[in-house]
Amino acid sequence: MSVSESKKKDTSTEEKIKSAAKTVFYNKGFAATRTRDIAEEAGLNLALLNYYFRSKAKLFEIIMSETFVGFISGMKVILNDEGTSLEEKVKIIAERYIDFIIKEPEIPTFILTEIRNNPDGLLKRLPIREIVNESVFIKQFQEAVEKKEISEPNPLHFLMNLLGLVVFPFIAKPIIMGSRNLETEQFNNLILERKKKIPIWIKAMFTAV
Amino acid sequence: MSVSESKKKDTSTEEKIKSAAKTVFYNKGFAATRTRDIAEEAGLNLALLNYYFRSKAKLFEIIMSETFVGFISGMKVILNDEGTSLEEKVKIIAERYIDFIIKEPEIPTFILTEIRNNPDGLLKRLPIREIVNESVFIKQFQEAVEKKEISEPNPLHFLMNLLGLVVFPFIAKPIIMGSRNLETEQFNNLILERKKKIPIWIKAMFTAV
DNA sequence: AAAATATTTAATCATTTGATTAAAAAATTT
DNA sequence: AAATTTTTTAATCAAATGATTAAATATTTT
């Protein structure tokens, strides 16, 4: 494939629609999104949407799948790395996910609200159960509990706290920004501080005294 | 007002509509809710909705206001109590909010998603700025920082972490329940454990060594 | 270049959905 | 009990919205 071909594909109509759909779906959710919003965002005729993707639902399905896979699949790899300690895993998750979400800050709210509207359908696709039940992380956690290095026996609390610390500020972003009249840059700086702080906080929370 | 009158009012058509609207709006959000869903949930004719509340938007407005006030106003009182220490405030917030949300678990997601869809309009109504900038809590926090009892100088991190630990599990509820095939009761037990744990975690995170 | 195929557009359809209306029924007042 | 007011219902409207179609344009293949 030539350079011009690949460039052409990047900005092809199909890609334009997908990109516009992402933007609109992320910000408004499925129900509040009009197909006309997507067409307008893409600068294209409405009929192209159905020409390329057959229906709003199908298009959404594609966006959602890609988003979920992009968000969660990395997690599985990190949590199954035999070469990193528990502490290192926390560090890597905090850093990578904060960087990832800063680039696409609407994703957490998007995922959580769309799962609310269709829990069964979407959850089947995500390897959450494997992560929580069979991962290297879980083994390491249980070992640490046995060695009394960790005071909390339930790994679910550990994961909830870690993900909560990482993700919650993005979900509450409008409230946080409104509470102190922050601009996006200030908000992002606040969040970036947390890349270093979260691993320290988690360590303080869970290491047995 | 007689007993029968008050009982009648509790189950009056207007109350039935409000109650049904709460249920449907909480679970699906404004955009995904059809006025017909509300009428059906209430077991009433669709036209009654407009007869009593004039429009879907007006009805939503009422539900939302009541929900927001109920959720946040208590917080302001707790954080402005001169008679409780920082540590006690954390304990009270964790306990009260977990009890509150267990009764209406959809509220956090409802609030956060509806704020996303209309940040300016709704945030004006909430006394977030006063809480974060002028509360007794803030004074106590700053004193503790000066006395080097607390290592983290920014109260926003403290509040984000506290609220994140309390609220995030409810937002991620479908994922958490799906991850281990939990029933609602098991999920609630997991959450109830956190009433005691969160104050301990917060203390561990923030007390200077 | 001609033919065939793929893409795009404008117009239109059918359904959904928020809202209204006029009449019926119920409750309240006189 | 009659008159009046309030509440409820069934039918319908109008706008929004997802989707389709047929024709026009562009691209690719022969």
Short mmCIF file of C-alpha atoms (C1' of nucleotides) in Angstrom, two decimals:
data_model
loop_
_atom_site.label_atom_id
_atom_site.label_comp_id
_atom_site.label_asym_id
_atom_site.label_seq_id
_atom_site.Cartn_x
_atom_site.Cartn_y
_atom_site.Cartn_z
CA MET A 1 0.00 0.00 0.00
CA SER A 2 1.43 3.36 -1.06
CA VAL A 3 1.70 6.36 1.21
CA SER A 4 -1.02 8.20 -0.63
CA GLU A 5 -3.24 5.15 -0.47
CA SER A 6 -2.80 4.78 3.26
CA LYS A 7 -3.34 8.48 3.71
CA LYS A 8 -6.43 8.23 1.61
CA LYS A 9 -7.74 5.39 3.71
CA ASP A 10 -7.17 7.33 6.91
CA THR A 11 -9.45 10.05 5.72
CA SER A 12 -11.83 7.84 3.78
CA THR A 13 -15.53 8.40 4.18
CA GLU A 14 -15.84 5.30 6.27
CA GLU A 15 -13.13 6.49 8.65
CA LYS A 16 -14.61 9.97 8.78
CA ILE A 17 -17.92 8.50 9.86
CA LYS A 18 -16.34 6.29 12.47
CA SER A 19 -14.33 9.14 13.85
CA ALA A 20 -17.34 11.44 13.98
CA ALA A 21 -19.45 8.70 15.53
CA LYS A 22 -16.84 8.22 18.23
CA THR A 23 -16.87 11.87 19.10
CA VAL A 24 -20.63 12.14 19.29
CA PHE A 25 -21.32 8.79 20.96
CA TYR A 26 -18.60 9.41 23.56
CA ASN A 27 -20.02 12.78 24.48
CA LYS A 28 -23.73 12.11 24.36
CA GLY A 29 -24.20 8.38 24.62
CA PHE A 30 -26.21 6.20 22.27
CA ALA A 31 -29.69 7.39 23.16
CA ALA A 32 -28.99 11.12 22.95
CA THR A 33 -27.09 10.81 19.68
CA ARG A 34 -28.94 11.56 16.44
CA THR A 35 -27.62 10.05 13.25
CA ARG A 36 -27.83 13.56 11.84
CA ASP A 37 -25.41 14.74 14.55
CA ILE A 38 -22.88 12.21 13.34
CA ALA A 39 -23.37 13.12 9.68
CA GLU A 40 -22.93 16.80 10.51
CA GLU A 41 -19.86 16.15 12.65
CA ALA A 42 -18.38 14.22 9.75
CA GLY A 43 -19.44 16.84 7.22
CA LEU A 44 -21.20 14.18 5.19
CA ASN A 45 -24.58 13.22 3.88
CA LEU A 46 -26.80 11.34 6.31
CA ALA A 47 -27.45 8.48 3.91
CA LEU A 48 -23.77 7.57 3.92
CA LEU A 49 -24.13 6.41 7.45
CA ASN A 50 -26.54 3.70 6.46
CA TYR A 51 -24.67 3.00 3.26
CA TYR A 52 -21.48 2.17 5.14
CA PHE A 53 -22.79 0.85 8.44
CA ARG A 54 -26.36 -0.19 7.74
CA SER A 55 -27.78 1.30 10.94
CA LYS A 56 -27.10 3.51 13.91
CA ALA A 57 -27.08 0.43 16.14
CA LYS A 58 -24.49 -1.36 14.00
CA LEU A 59 -22.25 1.68 13.91
CA PHE A 60 -22.54 2.07 17.65
CA GLU A 61 -21.76 -1.59 18.13
CA ILE A 62 -18.51 -1.19 16.22
CA ILE A 63 -17.42 1.93 18.11
CA MET A 64 -18.27 0.36 21.41
CA SER A 65 -16.43 -2.88 20.72
CA GLU A 66 -13.29 -1.09 19.66
CA THR A 67 -13.48 1.20 22.67
CA PHE A 68 -13.95 -1.62 25.13
CA VAL A 69 -11.22 -3.75 23.66
CA GLY A 70 -8.86 -0.79 23.60
CA PHE A 71 -9.60 0.03 27.19
CA ILE A 72 -9.62 -3.36 28.83
CA SER A 73 -7.39 -5.63 26.78
CA GLY A 74 -4.26 -3.75 27.85
CA MET A 75 -5.26 -4.33 31.44
CA LYS A 76 -5.29 -8.07 30.95
CA VAL A 77 -1.75 -8.03 29.59
CA ILE A 78 -0.46 -5.89 32.44
CA LEU A 79 -2.13 -7.99 35.11
CA ASN A 80 -0.79 -11.21 33.62
CA ASP A 81 2.84 -10.18 33.36
CA GLU A 82 4.91 -12.68 35.37
CA GLY A 83 7.87 -10.32 35.22
CA THR A 84 6.40 -7.50 37.31
CA SER A 85 5.60 -7.34 40.99
CA LEU A 86 2.29 -6.28 42.44
CA GLU A 87 3.70 -2.88 43.22
CA GLU A 88 5.00 -2.44 39.69
CA LYS A 89 1.66 -3.45 38.24
CA VAL A 90 -0.06 -0.72 40.22
CA LYS A 91 2.45 1.81 38.95
CA ILE A 92 2.04 0.72 35.34
CA ILE A 93 -1.75 0.76 35.51
CA ALA A 94 -1.88 4.20 37.09
CA GLU A 95 0.53 5.67 34.58
CA ARG A 96 -0.79 4.04 31.43
CA TYR A 97 -4.45 4.53 32.17
CA ILE A 98 -4.09 8.14 33.18
CA ASP A 99 -2.17 8.85 29.99
CA PHE A 100 -4.71 6.91 27.96
CA ILE A 101 -7.75 8.59 29.48
CA ILE A 102 -6.27 12.08 29.29
CA LYS A 103 -6.25 11.61 25.52
CA GLU A 104 -9.85 10.40 25.48
CA PRO A 105 -11.39 11.70 28.70
CA GLU A 106 -14.97 10.81 27.83
CA ILE A 107 -14.30 7.09 27.58
CA PRO A 108 -14.85 6.11 31.22
CA THR A 109 -18.25 7.75 31.43
CA PHE A 110 -19.11 6.39 28.02
CA ILE A 111 -18.27 2.83 29.00
CA LEU A 112 -20.00 2.97 32.36
CA THR A 113 -23.21 4.51 31.08
CA GLU A 114 -23.50 2.25 28.06
CA ILE A 115 -22.91 -0.81 30.22
CA ARG A 116 -25.71 0.41 32.45
CA ASN A 117 -28.04 0.47 29.46
CA ASN A 118 -27.04 -2.97 28.22
CA PRO A 119 -25.12 -4.87 30.89
CA ASP A 120 -25.43 -8.41 29.62
CA GLY A 121 -24.65 -7.82 25.99
CA LEU A 122 -21.50 -5.84 26.55
CA LEU A 123 -19.99 -7.55 29.55
CA LYS A 124 -19.75 -10.87 27.78
CA ARG A 125 -17.19 -9.38 25.45
CA LEU A 126 -14.85 -8.19 28.18
CA PRO A 127 -12.37 -10.54 29.83
CA ILE A 128 -13.18 -9.15 33.27
CA ARG A 129 -13.90 -12.48 34.83
CA GLU A 130 -10.57 -13.92 33.73
CA ILE A 131 -8.74 -10.85 34.99
CA VAL A 132 -10.38 -10.99 38.38
CA ASN A 133 -10.31 -14.74 38.86
CA GLU A 134 -7.35 -16.24 37.05
CA SER A 135 -4.71 -13.58 36.49
CA VAL A 136 -1.12 -13.51 37.63
CA PHE A 137 -2.12 -10.43 39.58
CA ILE A 138 -4.59 -12.49 41.62
CA LYS A 139 -1.97 -15.11 42.36
CA GLN A 140 0.49 -12.47 43.48
CA PHE A 141 -2.15 -10.78 45.58
CA GLN A 142 -3.05 -14.01 47.36
CA GLU A 143 0.60 -14.76 47.99
CA ALA A 144 1.09 -11.33 49.51
CA VAL A 145 -1.95 -11.88 51.71
CA GLU A 146 -0.53 -15.20 52.89
CA LYS A 147 2.81 -13.58 53.62
CA LYS A 148 0.89 -10.92 55.58
CA GLU A 149 2.32 -8.20 53.39
CA ILE A 150 -1.19 -7.08 52.54
CA SER A 151 -3.85 -6.54 55.15
CA GLU A 152 -6.91 -6.72 52.88
CA PRO A 153 -7.80 -10.27 51.84
CA ASN A 154 -10.24 -9.38 49.06
CA PRO A 155 -8.61 -8.48 45.73
CA LEU A 156 -11.86 -6.91 44.62
CA HIS A 157 -11.38 -4.09 47.11
CA PHE A 158 -7.86 -3.63 45.83
CA LEU A 159 -8.99 -3.39 42.22
CA MET A 160 -11.99 -1.19 43.02
CA ASN A 161 -9.78 1.23 44.91
CA LEU A 162 -7.09 1.33 42.27
CA LEU A 163 -9.53 1.83 39.41
CA GLY A 164 -11.61 4.24 41.46
CA LEU A 165 -8.60 6.43 42.15
CA VAL A 166 -7.62 6.38 38.49
CA VAL A 167 -11.02 6.69 36.84
CA PHE A 168 -13.30 8.56 39.23
CA PRO A 169 -11.79 12.02 38.68
CA PHE A 170 -12.57 11.73 34.98
CA ILE A 171 -16.14 10.72 35.65
CA ALA A 172 -16.56 13.59 38.08
CA LYS A 173 -14.63 15.96 35.83
CA PRO A 174 -17.42 18.52 35.29
CA ILE A 175 -18.02 18.72 39.03
CA ILE A 176 -14.34 19.02 39.84
CA MET A 177 -13.73 21.65 37.20
CA GLY A 178 -16.80 23.55 38.30
CA SER A 179 -15.81 23.42 41.94
CA ARG A 180 -12.75 25.56 41.41
CA ASN A 181 -13.30 27.10 37.99
CA LEU A 182 -10.49 25.04 36.53
CA GLU A 183 -9.52 25.05 32.89
CA THR A 184 -8.86 21.73 31.17
CA GLU A 185 -5.12 22.25 31.46
CA GLN A 186 -5.30 22.77 35.21
CA PHE A 187 -7.53 19.74 35.53
CA ASN A 188 -5.05 17.67 33.55
CA ASN A 189 -2.18 18.83 35.74
CA LEU A 190 -4.14 17.78 38.80
CA ILE A 191 -4.64 14.38 37.21
CA LEU A 192 -1.03 14.02 36.15
CA GLU A 193 0.04 14.53 39.76
CA ARG A 194 -1.93 11.40 40.51
CA LYS A 195 0.26 9.21 38.30
CA LYS A 196 2.89 9.35 41.03
CA LYS A 197 0.55 9.63 43.99
CA ILE A 198 -1.79 6.73 43.31
CA PRO A 199 0.87 4.02 43.68
CA ILE A 200 1.95 5.62 46.95
CA TRP A 201 -1.63 5.85 48.17
CA ILE A 202 -2.39 2.26 47.24
CA LYS A 203 0.74 1.09 49.00
CA ALA A 204 -0.20 3.03 52.11
CA MET A 205 -3.74 1.68 52.04
CA PHE A 206 -2.87 -1.96 51.67
CA THR A 207 0.52 -2.73 53.17
CA ALA A 208 0.12 -4.46 56.48
CA VAL A 209 1.72 -2.69 59.40
CA MET B 1 -54.65 16.76 57.25
CA SER B 2 -56.30 13.47 58.16
CA VAL B 3 -54.60 10.09 57.94
CA SER B 4 -56.65 9.05 54.96
CA GLU B 5 -55.92 12.34 53.24
CA SER B 6 -52.19 11.99 53.73
CA LYS B 7 -52.32 8.40 52.59
CA LYS B 8 -54.28 9.50 49.60
CA LYS B 9 -51.72 12.15 48.80
CA ASP B 10 -48.87 9.66 49.05
CA THR B 11 -50.42 7.56 46.36
CA SER B 12 -51.95 10.39 44.39
CA THR B 13 -51.59 10.44 40.64
CA GLU B 14 -49.02 13.18 40.85
CA GLU B 15 -46.91 11.21 43.30
CA LYS B 16 -47.29 8.06 41.24
CA ILE B 17 -45.95 9.88 38.21
CA LYS B 18 -43.04 11.35 40.11
CA SER B 19 -42.15 8.01 41.58
CA ALA B 20 -42.34 6.29 38.21
CA ALA B 21 -40.36 9.08 36.59
CA LYS B 22 -37.64 8.69 39.21
CA THR B 23 -37.35 4.99 38.52
CA VAL B 24 -37.17 5.35 34.77
CA PHE B 25 -34.97 8.46 34.65
CA TYR B 26 -32.53 6.98 37.17
CA ASN B 27 -32.15 3.80 35.19
CA LYS B 28 -32.11 5.10 31.65
CA GLY B 29 -31.26 8.79 31.82
CA PHE B 30 -33.22 11.62 30.25
CA ALA B 31 -32.49 10.92 26.61
CA ALA B 32 -33.29 7.21 26.68
CA THR B 33 -36.49 7.69 28.64
CA ARG B 34 -39.79 7.81 26.74
CA THR B 35 -42.71 9.54 28.35
CA ARG B 36 -44.64 6.38 27.56
CA ASP B 37 -42.18 4.38 29.69
CA ILE B 38 -43.02 6.58 32.64
CA ALA B 39 -46.76 6.34 32.06
CA GLU B 40 -46.52 2.58 31.83
CA GLU B 41 -44.34 2.34 34.94
CA ALA B 42 -46.94 4.42 36.78
CA GLY B 43 -49.84 2.44 35.32
CA LEU B 44 -51.41 5.64 34.05
CA ASN B 45 -52.51 7.33 30.90
CA LEU B 46 -49.78 9.17 29.02
CA ALA B 47 -51.73 12.43 28.90
CA LEU B 48 -51.65 12.69 32.68
CA LEU B 49 -47.95 13.34 32.48
CA ASN B 50 -48.48 16.54 30.58
CA TYR B 51 -51.57 17.39 32.58
CA TYR B 52 -49.62 17.37 35.84
CA PHE B 53 -46.14 18.37 34.74
CA ARG B 54 -46.60 20.13 31.41
CA SER B 55 -43.65 18.42 29.71
CA LYS B 56 -41.05 15.69 29.96
CA ALA B 57 -38.37 18.33 30.49
CA LYS B 58 -40.25 19.96 33.38
CA LEU B 59 -40.84 16.62 35.05
CA PHE B 60 -37.19 15.73 34.66
CA GLU B 61 -36.15 19.08 36.04
CA ILE B 62 -38.15 18.42 39.22
CA ILE B 63 -36.77 14.90 39.71
CA MET B 64 -33.26 16.09 39.09
CA SER B 65 -33.45 19.02 41.45
CA GLU B 66 -34.80 16.90 44.26
CA THR B 67 -32.18 14.25 43.63
CA PHE B 68 -29.30 16.69 43.59
CA VAL B 69 -30.41 18.52 46.66
CA GLY B 70 -30.97 15.26 48.51
CA PHE B 71 -27.55 14.03 47.54
CA ILE B 72 -25.36 17.06 48.03
CA SER B 73 -27.01 19.22 50.65
CA GLY B 74 -26.30 16.71 53.40
CA MET B 75 -22.65 16.83 52.43
CA LYS B 76 -22.51 20.57 53.02
CA VAL B 77 -23.89 20.15 56.54
CA ILE B 78 -21.44 17.39 57.41
CA LEU B 79 -18.44 19.28 56.06
CA ASN B 80 -19.40 22.43 57.94
CA ASP B 81 -19.86 20.85 61.34
CA GLU B 82 -17.50 22.62 63.76
CA GLY B 83 -18.05 19.85 66.29
CA THR B 84 -16.44 17.00 64.35
CA SER B 85 -12.82 16.37 63.48
CA LEU B 86 -11.53 15.67 60.00
CA GLU B 87 -11.34 11.99 60.82
CA GLU B 88 -14.90 11.94 62.11
CA LYS B 89 -16.14 13.71 59.00
CA VAL B 90 -14.64 11.01 56.81
CA LYS B 91 -16.32 8.35 58.89
CA ILE B 92 -19.69 10.08 58.73
CA ILE B 93 -19.51 10.64 54.99
CA ALA B 94 -18.52 7.06 54.26
CA GLU B 95 -21.26 5.64 56.44
CA ARG B 96 -24.08 7.96 55.47
CA TYR B 97 -23.39 7.97 51.77
CA ILE B 98 -22.99 4.24 51.51
CA ASP B 99 -26.29 3.76 53.34
CA PHE B 100 -27.94 6.39 51.20
CA ILE B 101 -26.69 5.01 47.90
CA ILE B 102 -27.46 1.40 48.77
CA LYS B 103 -31.10 2.45 48.92
CA GLU B 104 -30.91 4.24 45.57
CA PRO B 105 -27.91 2.72 43.81
CA GLU B 106 -28.59 4.32 40.45
CA ILE B 107 -28.24 7.88 41.72
CA PRO B 108 -24.49 8.35 41.29
CA THR B 109 -24.52 7.28 37.66
CA PHE B 110 -27.66 9.30 37.09
CA ILE B 111 -26.11 12.47 38.50
CA LEU B 112 -22.81 12.08 36.72
CA THR B 113 -24.30 11.32 33.32
CA GLU B 114 -26.89 14.06 33.46
CA ILE B 115 -24.25 16.58 34.50
CA ARG B 116 -22.24 15.49 31.49
CA ASN B 117 -25.17 16.28 29.24
CA ASN B 118 -25.84 19.67 30.81
CA PRO B 119 -22.91 20.77 32.95
CA ASP B 120 -23.58 24.47 33.28
CA GLY B 121 -27.27 24.36 34.01
CA LEU B 122 -27.08 21.82 36.79
CA LEU B 123 -23.84 22.73 38.49
CA LYS B 124 -25.05 26.20 39.31
CA ARG B 125 -27.62 24.69 41.62
CA LEU B 126 -25.14 22.69 43.68
CA PRO B 127 -23.14 24.29 46.47
CA ILE B 128 -19.98 22.51 45.39
CA ARG B 129 -17.88 25.62 45.21
CA GLU B 130 -18.76 26.64 48.74
CA ILE B 131 -18.03 23.15 50.01
CA VAL B 132 -14.64 23.01 48.36
CA ASN B 133 -13.56 26.58 49.05
CA GLU B 134 -15.14 27.82 52.24
CA SER B 135 -16.15 24.90 54.40
CA VAL B 136 -15.06 24.05 57.94
CA PHE B 137 -13.63 20.90 56.39
CA ILE B 138 -11.27 22.96 54.26
CA LYS B 139 -10.12 24.96 57.26
CA GLN B 140 -9.48 21.80 59.25
CA PHE B 141 -7.66 20.26 56.33
CA GLN B 142 -5.36 23.24 55.94
CA GLU B 143 -4.63 23.29 59.65
CA ALA B 144 -3.73 19.60 59.54
CA VAL B 145 -1.44 20.29 56.60
CA GLU B 146 0.28 23.09 58.51
CA LYS B 147 0.71 20.84 61.53
CA LYS B 148 2.22 18.25 59.16
CA GLU B 149 -0.42 15.72 60.16
CA ILE B 150 -1.43 15.36 56.53
CA SER B 151 1.10 14.83 53.79
CA GLU B 152 -1.06 15.89 50.83
CA PRO B 153 -1.51 19.66 50.55
CA ASN B 154 -4.38 19.68 48.05
CA PRO B 155 -7.82 19.08 49.59
CA LEU B 156 -9.15 18.26 46.12
CA HIS B 157 -7.15 15.04 46.10
CA PHE B 158 -8.54 14.22 49.51
CA LEU B 159 -12.13 14.77 48.41
CA MET B 160 -11.66 13.01 45.09
CA ASN B 161 -10.24 9.96 46.83
CA LEU B 162 -12.88 9.86 49.50
CA LEU B 163 -15.75 10.25 47.08
CA GLY B 164 -14.11 7.93 44.59
CA LEU B 165 -13.83 5.17 47.17
CA VAL B 166 -17.44 5.67 48.23
CA VAL B 167 -19.08 6.20 44.85
CA PHE B 168 -17.00 4.37 42.26
CA PRO B 169 -18.15 0.85 43.17
CA PHE B 170 -21.74 1.87 42.53
CA ILE B 171 -20.86 3.33 39.17
CA ALA B 172 -18.94 0.21 38.24
CA LYS B 173 -21.57 -2.05 39.78
CA PRO B 174 -22.49 -3.98 36.63
CA ILE B 175 -18.84 -4.68 35.91
CA ILE B 176 -18.12 -5.72 39.48
CA MET B 177 -21.17 -7.94 39.68
CA GLY B 178 -20.35 -9.46 36.32
CA SER B 179 -16.75 -10.10 37.27
CA ARG B 180 -17.67 -12.63 39.93
CA ASN B 181 -21.29 -13.47 39.19
CA LEU B 182 -22.41 -11.68 42.32
CA GLU B 183 -26.02 -11.26 43.34
CA THR B 184 -27.18 -7.86 44.58
CA GLU B 185 -27.00 -9.04 48.18
CA GLN B 186 -23.40 -10.12 47.85
CA PHE B 187 -22.56 -6.86 46.16
CA ASN B 188 -24.19 -4.93 48.98
CA ASN B 189 -22.25 -6.90 51.57
CA LEU B 190 -19.05 -6.06 49.76
CA ILE B 191 -20.05 -2.40 49.86
CA LEU B 192 -21.08 -2.49 53.50
CA GLU B 193 -17.60 -3.74 54.40
CA ARG B 194 -16.34 -0.50 52.96
CA LYS B 195 -18.17 1.62 55.52
CA LYS B 196 -15.53 0.60 58.04
CA LYS B 197 -12.64 0.22 55.64
CA ILE B 198 -12.80 3.54 53.82
CA PRO B 199 -12.01 5.69 56.90
CA ILE B 200 -9.07 3.41 57.62
CA TRP B 201 -7.86 3.57 54.04
CA ILE B 202 -8.18 7.34 53.91
CA LYS B 203 -6.28 7.67 57.15
CA ALA B 204 -3.53 5.41 55.84
CA MET B 205 -3.33 7.35 52.59
CA PHE B 206 -3.10 10.81 54.05
CA THR B 207 -1.53 10.73 57.49
CA ALA B 208 2.03 11.94 57.31
CA VAL B 209 4.59 9.46 58.57
"C1'" DA C 1 -13.03 5.35 -24.25
"C1'" DA C 2 -16.84 2.40 -22.90
"C1'" DA C 3 -18.82 -0.36 -19.50
"C1'" DA C 4 -19.25 -1.63 -14.95
"C1'" DT C 5 -18.93 -0.66 -10.25
"C1'" DA C 6 -18.69 2.17 -6.21
"C1'" DT C 7 -19.85 6.37 -3.94
"C1'" DT C 8 -22.64 10.33 -2.98
"C1'" DT C 9 -26.74 13.22 -2.97
"C1'" DA C 10 -31.52 14.94 -2.43
"C1'" DA C 11 -35.92 13.64 -1.60
"C1'" DT C 12 -38.96 10.86 0.79
"C1'" DC C 13 -40.87 7.25 3.92
"C1'" DA C 14 -42.37 5.12 8.17
"C1'" DT C 15 -42.02 4.97 12.92
"C1'" DT C 16 -41.38 6.89 17.23
"C1'" DT C 17 -42.32 10.20 20.43
"C1'" DG C 18 -43.63 14.50 23.00
"C1'" DA C 19 -47.64 16.95 23.26
"C1'" DT C 20 -52.61 18.39 22.63
"C1'" DT C 21 -57.59 18.14 22.42
"C1'" DA C 22 -62.23 17.12 23.19
"C1'" DA C 23 -65.12 14.28 25.47
"C1'" DA C 24 -66.14 11.13 29.42
"C1'" DA C 25 -65.96 10.13 34.26
"C1'" DA C 26 -65.31 11.30 38.97
"C1'" DA C 27 -65.21 14.37 42.70
"C1'" DT C 28 -66.56 18.63 44.83
"C1'" DT C 29 -69.41 22.53 45.64
"C1'" DT C 30 -73.71 24.77 45.72
"C1'" DA D 1 -79.76 16.61 43.32
"C1'" DA D 2 -77.95 19.95 40.12
"C1'" DA D 3 -74.13 22.55 38.78
"C1'" DT D 4 -69.37 23.10 38.71
"C1'" DT D 5 -64.79 21.75 38.85
"C1'" DT D 6 -61.20 18.36 38.65
"C1'" DT D 7 -59.35 14.26 36.84
"C1'" DT D 8 -58.90 10.76 33.35
"C1'" DT D 9 -59.23 8.67 28.81
"C1'" DA D 10 -58.93 7.77 23.79
"C1'" DA D 11 -57.81 9.70 19.70
"C1'" DT D 12 -54.94 12.51 17.19
"C1'" DC D 13 -51.29 15.90 15.88
"C1'" DA D 14 -46.77 17.55 14.64
"C1'" DA D 15 -42.04 17.19 14.87
"C1'" DA D 16 -38.03 14.42 15.18
"C1'" DT D 17 -35.56 10.72 13.64
"C1'" DG D 18 -33.76 6.26 11.63
"C1'" DA D 19 -33.85 4.42 7.30
"C1'" DT D 20 -34.60 3.84 2.17
"C1'" DT D 21 -34.70 4.88 -2.71
"C1'" DA D 22 -33.65 6.38 -7.17
"C1'" DA D 23 -30.93 9.26 -9.61
"C1'" DA D 24 -26.38 11.67 -10.17
"C1'" DT D 25 -21.51 11.59 -9.89
"C1'" DA D 26 -17.02 9.57 -9.44
"C1'" DT D 27 -13.98 5.76 -9.75
"C1'" DT D 28 -12.32 1.43 -11.43
"C1'" DT D 29 -12.12 -2.20 -14.74
"C1'" DT D 30 -12.24 -3.84 -19.29
#
